mmCIF file of C-alpha atoms in Angstrom:
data_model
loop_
_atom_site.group_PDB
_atom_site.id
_atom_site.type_symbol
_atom_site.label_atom_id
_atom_site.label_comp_id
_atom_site.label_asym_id
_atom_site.label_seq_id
_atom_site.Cartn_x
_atom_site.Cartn_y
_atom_site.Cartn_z
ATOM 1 C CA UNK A 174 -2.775 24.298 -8.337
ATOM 2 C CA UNK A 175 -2.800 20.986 -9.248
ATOM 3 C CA UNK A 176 -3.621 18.169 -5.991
ATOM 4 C CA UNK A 177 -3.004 14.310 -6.243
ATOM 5 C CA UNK A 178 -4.766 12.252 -3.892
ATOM 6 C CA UNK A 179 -5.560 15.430 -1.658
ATOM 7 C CA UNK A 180 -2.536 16.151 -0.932
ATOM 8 C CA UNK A 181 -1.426 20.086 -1.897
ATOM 9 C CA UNK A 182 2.380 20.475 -3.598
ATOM 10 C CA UNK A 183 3.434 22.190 -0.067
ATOM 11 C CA UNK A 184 2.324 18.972 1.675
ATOM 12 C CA UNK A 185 3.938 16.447 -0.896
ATOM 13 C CA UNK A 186 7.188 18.770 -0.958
ATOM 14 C CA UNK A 187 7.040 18.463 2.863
ATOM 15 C CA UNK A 188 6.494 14.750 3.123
ATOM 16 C CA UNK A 189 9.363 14.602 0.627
ATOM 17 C CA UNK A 190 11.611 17.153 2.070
ATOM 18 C CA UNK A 191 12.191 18.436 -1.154
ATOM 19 C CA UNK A 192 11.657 22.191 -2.193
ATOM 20 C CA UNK A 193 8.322 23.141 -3.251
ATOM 21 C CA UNK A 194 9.663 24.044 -6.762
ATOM 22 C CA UNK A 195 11.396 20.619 -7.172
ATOM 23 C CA UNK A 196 7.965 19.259 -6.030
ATOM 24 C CA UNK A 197 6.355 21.573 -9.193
ATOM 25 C CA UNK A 198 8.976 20.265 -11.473
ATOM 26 C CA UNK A 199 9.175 16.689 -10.456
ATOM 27 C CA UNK A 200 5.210 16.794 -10.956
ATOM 28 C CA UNK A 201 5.498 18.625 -14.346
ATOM 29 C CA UNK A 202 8.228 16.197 -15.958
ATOM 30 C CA UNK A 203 6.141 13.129 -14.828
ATOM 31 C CA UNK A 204 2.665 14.727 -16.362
ATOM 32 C CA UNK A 205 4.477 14.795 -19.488
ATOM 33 C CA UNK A 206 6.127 11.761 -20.036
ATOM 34 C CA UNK A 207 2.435 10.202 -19.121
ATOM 35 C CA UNK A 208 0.880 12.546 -21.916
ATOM 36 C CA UNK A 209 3.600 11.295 -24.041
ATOM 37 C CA UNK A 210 2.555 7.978 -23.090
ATOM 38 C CA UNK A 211 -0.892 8.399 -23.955
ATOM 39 C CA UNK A 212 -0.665 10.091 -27.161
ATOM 40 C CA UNK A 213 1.406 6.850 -28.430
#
């Protein structure tokens, strides 16, 4: 799994209070708008 700053998805989608898969997907849209970013 991936971890930002330490923090596990299950402790991000807690801190949120979102569900751990809209956590995941939240995670994966942002990851690839940044690649999208980079590859500019």
């Amino acid at each position: 799994g991936a971890y930002l700053a330490g923090d596990s998805y299950a402790e991000l989608a807690e801190r949120h209070g979102v569900p751990l898969n809209t956590m995941r997907t939240w995670l994966r849209r942002s990851l690839l708008k940044l690649r999208e970013c980079l590859e500019r």
